[in-house]
Amino acid sequence: MSNASQTSPQLAGVVGFFDNPGTLLQATAKVRDENYQSWDTFTPYPVHGLEHAQGLKRSPLPYVTFVAGLTGGTLGYLLQYWTSAVSWAINVGGKPFHSGPAFIPITFELTVLFAALSTVGAMFFLNGLPNTKKKIVDPSITRDRFAILIEVPPSVDADNEKAVARQARFKKFDESEAKSLLQKLGAKDIRSVNAEGWF
Amino acid sequence: MSFNETKMENQTPQSFSAPRHWIAPEELNSSYWADSKNVEKRGQEFHDKPVEAIALIDKLDTKGLARREFLTIMGASMAMAGFACARRPVHKIIPYVVKPDEVTPGIANYYASSDPETGAGLLVKVREGRPVKLEGNPDHPVNRGKLSARQQSAILDLYDPERLQDPQTVDRATGKKSVATWADVDARVVAQLKAAGNGKVRVLSGASVSDSSRRLVGEFLSAFGAGSRWVEFEPLAQDEIVQGQEESYGAAVLPVYRFDSAEAVVSIGADFLGTWPNSVQYASDWAKLRKLDSKKSKTAEMSKTFAFESLMTVTGANSDYRTPIRPGDELKVALALANQLILQQGRSRFAGDGAVRAALESYKPEAVAKEIGFDAAVLAQAADALWAARGKGLVVAGGLESKSKSAVALQNVVNLLNSALENEGQTVDGNAAPVARPSAGFAGVKQLIAEMNAGSVAVLVLHRTNPAFSLPASAGFAEAVKKVGLVIQVSEQWNETSLLSDVVLPDHHALENWGDARIRKGVTSLQQPTLAPIYATRSFQDSLLTWIGQGKLGASGLAARVANAAENTWHDYVVANWKETVFPLAGGSFQAFWETSLRDGVFVQKGVAGAHASARSFRSSALAKTPKYKAESGVKLALYASMAQADGRTSNNAWLQEFPDPISTVTWDNFVAVGPALAKKLGFSANDVAKVQVGSASMEIPVQIQPGMHGEALAIAVGYGRKVAGKVGTGVGVDVFPLVQIEGDSLAYSGLSAQISKTGKFYKLAETQWHHVTENRPIINDITLAEFKKNPAAANHTDPHLRMEDVPTMWSKHEYKGYRWGMAIDLNSCTGCGACVIGCQAENNIPVVGRNNVRISREMHWIRIDRYYSGSAESPDVVFQPMLCQHCENAPCETVCPVLATVHDDEGTNNQVYNRCVGTRYCSNNCPYKVRRFNFFDHWKSYEGSMNLVWNPDVTVRSRGIMEKCSFCIQRVQKARFDRKNKGEKIVDGDIQTACQQTCPTDAIVFGNINDPESRVSKLHADARAFRSLEILNTRPAISYLSKVRNKNGGAAQHHGGEHHG
Amino acid sequence: MAARPSTTGVSIMADTHSTAVHQDLLVAGNKTMVDVNEDVARPLENFPTSTWWACFGVALAALGIGALVVTTFVMNGLGVLGLNQPNGWGIDIVNFVFWVGIGHAGTLISAILFLFRQKWRTAINRSAEAMTIFAVITALTFPLLHTGRPWLAAYWLLPYPNQRQLWVNFRSPLLWDVFAVGTYFTVSAVFWFVGLIPDLASIRDRAKNNIRKLIFTILSMGWRGSNKNWAHYESAYMILAGLSTPLVLSVHTIVSFDFAVAQLPGWHATIFPPYFVAGAIFSGFAMVVTLLVIMREAFNLKAYITMDHLERMNKIIMATGLMVGYAYACEFFIAWYSGGAFEKFIFINRAFGPYWWAYWTMTICNAFIPQVFWWRSMRRSIPAMFIVSLFVNIGMWFERYVIVATSLHRDFLPSSWGYYTPTWFDWGWTIGAFGLFFVLFLLFVRLLPTIAMAEVKSVMPQGGHHE
C-alpha cells in the first residue's frame, strides 16, 4: 500500500496509530520537536498533558466568557432600568421607579446566559464546528485508538514571499521520512492518506 | 346619530356581518347565527318590543303624549334598538332625527320614583333608556337617599328572564298552563265578573301603601255590591303593633318611632335596624346618636341600646347590652322591665295605677331573669337608663321573631312603658302614620278562607301575594280556593299560587308602572315608569280599569270616569287622583305641581310632615288580659325574616340569594340557628342536618351554631324552600311556613314549642366567613364610652404594633399632588346591614357564582362585611367591619404582579387593569386583606337573556381568568372629574359618592380627597379613633377605620381572641 | 485517583459488595473501551425490550390523562381545580417547585462535582443532566398553564417591544422566575449537548444502519476527536461547569423568592433560599438514585453505575436531608423568637392545624427516614436506597404542599380563612406531569448514549497511563 501511496499525486499526509495514550504522549512530544507545519493528534477522549506535548497555546475562551458576561449583565440591568424608570415609569407598590435591588436577580441570570451561550458559540467557531469539510481519520478513533497525523502543508503561491518565507521556517514534509519517524516513535499501524481518502 | 345607525345594519344569518356588540365570542362567526335556535334565543330577550313601542307611540302621538311618557318610550325603544342590534336583526328603531333634549347617549338620566312595597323614594339611573341602578331619592324625607340591600336588588327582578311574559290560562286540575291573549283573558274575566253576583268578588293582595291603588280597588269592588271585599295580607305585616296601638290608644296605626332623639333604646325582639320595613330610616336615625367626635371626647354623648332577643339580629349585634332570651319570653321580659320600673322603683305616674300594678305584680324581675337565665341587673340598668332619658327614650317590640301568641299583649306592655316614660308623643309618634289602614294580618285571610269554603266567593283577584306559599297549610287556603269560580292572579312571577289560579296575568315591574305611595302623613311619593314594558305585561290597575271599561261594570267614582274616558290608562287615573286629592294641598297650577312632583318624586306637605306629635293617653284596660306569671321550660322556636329573603317573594333574585346574611354569613340556604350551649347538649356540630318538629309538622334542615343564642332557643328564617319560583329560587333552602301556628285570628311565628333531633345527615352551608374571632390580631378595635372619654385613641393602643406613621422607609415615597382618594369607615355607625354589598354589586357588574362556589370561598363581592365575635360564646359582643380593597400606598399586590396588571395611579388608587391581567393570582396571595376576587369561570354567563340589560355600561364585564377588586368606583370619580372639568372647576368634597357610601343608611362610609384638609374624609382620617387595618404591615392603606365605641360599663377594650366560635 | 494500575481493576470483578479497596473504583468488571462502546450503544442499536414498551405505555397513558385534564380547564376555566380565594395557588405550584427541585441534581452532578474533580460523576452525569432538562420542561408547564389566561401569559411575561410600550414588572419574583428558569433550561441544554458531541460521534462511527449514521453525523457536527478541538472543548466544558454552578444555586434561590418576597406568614422568611437549594439537591439526588437503580438493572449498566456511585449519592442525600431538617427546626425557632403573632400562628397551625398530616408526612420522610443512611449496609443496599429515595421524593413534594397550601389557607384576617382541597383535575394534571417526564426520559434512554463514554474512558484503568 505504501508504494501506491508514494505514486499518489494528491498525498495528504501520514497517520500513525498508537494503542495507548502513554506512547502517544511521548511520540507527540517528539513530533512536536520535528517542527512540522501542519499536524495533529486524535484521541477517543481528552488525554491530559497532550496539549502541552503538542505545544498548543492556552484556549482563549475564558476571555470570550468574561466579555460576554459583562455585556449580558450590563444590558440586562439597562433593560430593566430603562423599561421601569424611563420608557414608562409606573408607581408599583410604592417602590421607587428605579428599584435597584429588585433588578439584581435578572441581571445575574442574563450575565450567565450571555456568557454561556457565547462560550459555546466561540468553542464551535474555534473548532470549526459544525465541520462539513474534513472527514474522520478513522472510525476507531472515537472508540479506543490514538493517532498522530502529519499533513502535507498547503501548497503556496510562489509569488507570495510572506507565505513562502513562513513555510520555510518549518520542517519540509517528506512522506517516507514522516513514516519512519512515526515508526520510530512506536506507531502500530502507519498509513499514507490520500486526498480522496478523506478530503 | 351614528350610535344607532351602526346598530341598524342588517345582521340576519343570511347576509352575516359580525355584530358590533356580542355576548359570547362564538357570536362572531356566522355559523352561530346560522343556527335558528341561537337567533331565537337572542330574540327572546327583547320580544318584539320595538315594534310595539312604535305602536304605542303612534297611539300616543294621536293624542299628544306627556313629555315624560314620550321620553320614556323614546329612551326605551332606543335601548331596545341598541340591545336588539347585537343579537338579532332590527327592523324598526326610532332614529334620532330629532333627539330629545334629555337623552344623550353615554350620559345617564336620573328619574325619581318610589318603591311600591315600602314607599321608599327611588332615584333610577337610566342609560339609553335602560334602568341600570337604583339609588335612594335624597329628597324623600323617609329614606333620605338610602336603600336597603333588598331595595337595591329590585333592579335585577326587572330583567329576570323568567318574569311572566304573556297572560296564561291554567288548568287548575293539572296545573297545565297555556299562553293566552289579553283579549281572550279580558273577555273571560269580564264575563265572570258580570256573572259573579252580588258581594261575591274578592281582591286579595299584599298590603298597599298607594292611595291611588286603594281608591281604584275600592271603586272596582263597589261595582259588585256590599260584601265584595278587599283583603290585604302580608306575612311580615306588623299587625300586632297596629293592634296593640288600637288597644292601648284607640287608633289602629303603625306609629313612627323617632330613633334620632332616642337616647336610651330598649328593643324587645324588635330588629328595627335589620328586618323592619323602615329599617333604613330607623338605622340612619339611630346612628345619628352614635356619631362621635374625638375632639369633643370629654363631653361625648352616645345613645345606649339594650336588646332582649331570641336570636342574633343586626339590632342585637349593634346594641350595647344584648340579652339572649327564649322565643316567646318577650312578654315576660317586657313585664319584668315594667315591674322593675313602675313597681320596684315606683317611678312614673302609673306607679299608683291599680290595673297596671295587678298586671305587673307577678312578674318579679329576679324571678323572670332567673327563669330565662340572665342577670336581673340588666333590667335595672335598662330601667335606669330609660328613666334617666324619659321623654327621650324608646321601648320597641315587634317583628316576626317576636310574633308569638302573646305578641299583642307585648305591644300593650311596650306602650305602657313608653307612656310611663313619657316617650309617647315624643319618640313614639302615633300621628305621623298615614290615615288608618286595615291591618294586613291573618284575620282578613282567615275570614276570606271561610267565605271561600262557604262558596260565597265567585271571583278572586290575587295581586302581589303568594298565599299558597306564605300561609301555613293548616290555614286551608289551597282547599278553599278550589271552591272559587274564577281565580285571577296578577303577578310578575309564576309562583305556587299560580298553580291554584285559572288566569295568571303578567304584572308590570315597579319600574314599568305608574303609582304613588304614602307612608307618612304629608309625605306622598310618585312612582313613574322608567322604561316601556319589556314584555307583554299590563299593570294590575290597568287590568281593573280595562275590566271596568269593557264590562261597563258600573264602578263608582273616578274609576268609572277614567275607564269610560278616552284616556283610560292607569297613568290617567293617578294624575286624576292626584289632581283631586293631593293637588289641593299644594295649590298653584296643576301642570306645574304635577311636573315638580314627578321631578322630585315626592310631594311633602309643609307643616304636616314631621309635625310634632301629641301624646296619647294609655288605657290601662289594655293590660286586663295579661296572664299571671308562670315559669316555662323546653326548647322554643322562632321563625324570622332574613335580611335577604324576607317572606321569600324575591327568591328568584340571585343577588339576594348570594347575599351573605349579616350575622351568619350564610348564603343560598336557610338553617336552624342553635346556640353553642344547646348544640353541645344535643351533640350538634355545624352543618349537621337536624329534624325540627313543631306539633305535627316537621322538617329536616342544616344546623348553624350561632353564638349569642339562648340555651333553649332555635331560630329558622322563613322565605326559603320555594317550590315554584324559577331557576334561581326553586328549592333553595327549606320552607318553614308550615311550622307557623294559627292562634285565633293571628299567626304565631315565635315561641313555638319544638323538638329538635339529629338525623346523622350532613349538609355544607355556603358561608362566606369560616372563622369568627380575630385571634387578638390588630384588625379592629373597640372600647367603651368611658374609655373613649378618657382617651379617644384608647382603642388604637390595644396593640402595641399599631400606628406605623413613624416607621422609616428605605426609599423616598411617591408624592401625590392633586387629588388623592381615600375612605373612612366608622365601625361605630356600621350596622352590618349589607346594603353596600348589593349596592356595589349593582354598580360594578359583580356576577353571582352560585352555592357551590361560595362553599369553596369563591364569592365575588368586592366589599364584604367581616363580623367578629368577642367575649363569651353564650353572649358575645359583635363588631362589623366592611372589608374592601384598602388601596394601600405600599400595595403588596402590585409588587408581585409580573405584567403590571395592578398598579398605582397618581391619585393614590390601586387600579386593576383587566385587559393586562393574565391571572397568576399572585396578587391575591400577597394581599393581606384577601379582598381580590378571581374569575374562576366566565361567571357573567350566568346572566341570561334580558338579565344582561342590568350591566352598568360604565364598568367592564370581566371575563374568565382575570383578577378583579374594588376600584373605589373609579367610573364615578371619572364622571365627577369630567363634569367639573367641563365647567373648568376642580372636584369638591361631596361630588363623588362611591356606590357603597351612597346607599349606606348610617353614613358609616365616607369617600373623598385626603389631600384636601377640609374634606370630610381627611377630617375623619385625622380623628383620634382612626386606625388602619393591619397597620403593622406598613401597607399604608387609604382606608381608615374609626374604632367601635360601646356605651356600656366596665369591660376594657374588648379582646377579640375570645374562645373559638368557629 | 484514576491513576491506578489496571490490575486493581482486574482484581475486582463485577461484584461490588465489600472491601474498602475499591472505594475508588469507577468502572468495575475490567471493561475495555470497546466494551464501553458496546455496552452503552446496545440500547440504541437493538429493538426496545418489552419492559421498555410497558414503561413507555404507562408513561404515555399518564401523559394522556394530563393532556385531557389540561385541555378541560383551559377550555372551561381554572374553577375545575381546587383553587379558591385564600388559596390562589395549589398543587400546580407545588408541582412546579417540586420538578424544578428535581432538576437541580443533574447540573449539580455534572457541574459542581466536575469542578471538584469528583470523577465518579462520569458514570451518571449524562442521565442526570437529561433528568434535569426533562424535569425543567415538566416544571415549566405548571406556572404557565395555571394562569387564568395561559394563551396570553405565554408571552406577556416577556419584555418584548410593543407599540404601547407595555413592559413587564421586573420587581415581581414571577418575572425573575421566567429569566432564572429560562436561563437554567438553556444553559443546561447547551451543557448537555456539548457533553454529548464526542459520544454522538462514536455512535456515528460504529453505526451500521445508514439512517442512524446520517442522523448522528448531523448531531455530532462532524466531530473528529482532534486534540486541537479537545483543547477548546475541555476549556469550554470547564467554563460551562463554572457558570452552571452559581446558576443552579441561583435558580432555586429565585424560585424560593416567589415565596420569600411575598409578605405572607410562612412564606416571608430569609431562610428560604439556602433551605430551598438544600431541598432541591436533596430531592434531585433522590430522583437520580431512583432512576439509576432502575436504569442499571434495566440496561445492565451495573459495571458503570457502581455501588460506590450510589453510596456517594446516598451520603449526599443524608447530608442534605439533615440540612432540610435543620431548616424545619429553624423556622419554628425563628417564629417563636421573632415574637410575630402571625408568624407564630402559622407554624403552630402547620404542625397542629387542619393540614397536620401534610406537615408530619413531610417531616418524617425528609428529616427522619434518610437517617438510615448512617449505616453503611443501608447506603449500599439497593432495595433500601430505592425505598428511601422514593420517600424523600414524597416528602419533598409534601414540603412544597405545606409551604403553599397551609401558609395560604389561614393568613392575616381570620375572616378570609379557608381550606384548600385539590380536585381530581389537580391530581390528573400531577399524574400527567410524571407521564411527560418519563416519556421524555424513556425516549432518551432509547435514543442517546446514557453514559458519557468519552469521560468514562478517561477514567478507566486502561485510560489511566498518562499522568
CSV table of C-alpha atoms in Angstrom, one decimal, chain A residues 7 13 22 28 30 36-38 51 54-56 58 62 99 118 129 131 135-136 139-140 142-143 150 159 169 184:
chain,number,residue,atom,x,y,z
A,7,THR,CA,3.0,7.4,-6.5
A,13,GLY,CA,-0.5,13.1,4.9
A,22,GLY,CA,1.2,6.9,27.2
A,28,THR,CA,3.6,13.6,20.3
A,30,LYS,CA,8.9,14.1,19.5
A,36,TYR,CA,6.2,20.1,11.1
A,37,GLN,CA,4.0,22.9,9.8
A,38,SER,CA,0.7,21.1,10.0
A,51,GLU,CA,-1.9,19.8,24.6
A,54,GLN,CA,1.6,19.1,21.3
A,55,GLY,CA,2.6,22.6,22.2
A,56,LEU,CA,-0.9,24.1,21.8
A,58,ARG,CA,-4.0,28.1,26.1
A,62,PRO,CA,-12.1,32.4,29.1
A,99,SER,CA,-35.7,49.6,42.2
A,118,SER,CA,-21.1,33.0,23.7
A,129,LEU,CA,-17.8,23.0,14.1
A,131,ASN,CA,-17.3,20.6,10.4
A,135,LYS,CA,-13.9,13.6,7.1
A,136,ILE,CA,-12.9,11.4,10.0
A,139,PRO,CA,-13.8,5.3,12.9
A,140,SER,CA,-11.8,3.5,15.6
A,142,THR,CA,-13.8,7.6,18.7
A,143,ARG,CA,-13.7,4.1,20.1
A,150,ILE,CA,1.3,14.6,9.9
A,159,ASP,CA,5.0,34.9,-5.7
A,169,ARG,CA,10.5,28.2,8.8
A,184,LYS,CA,10.5,5.1,15.3
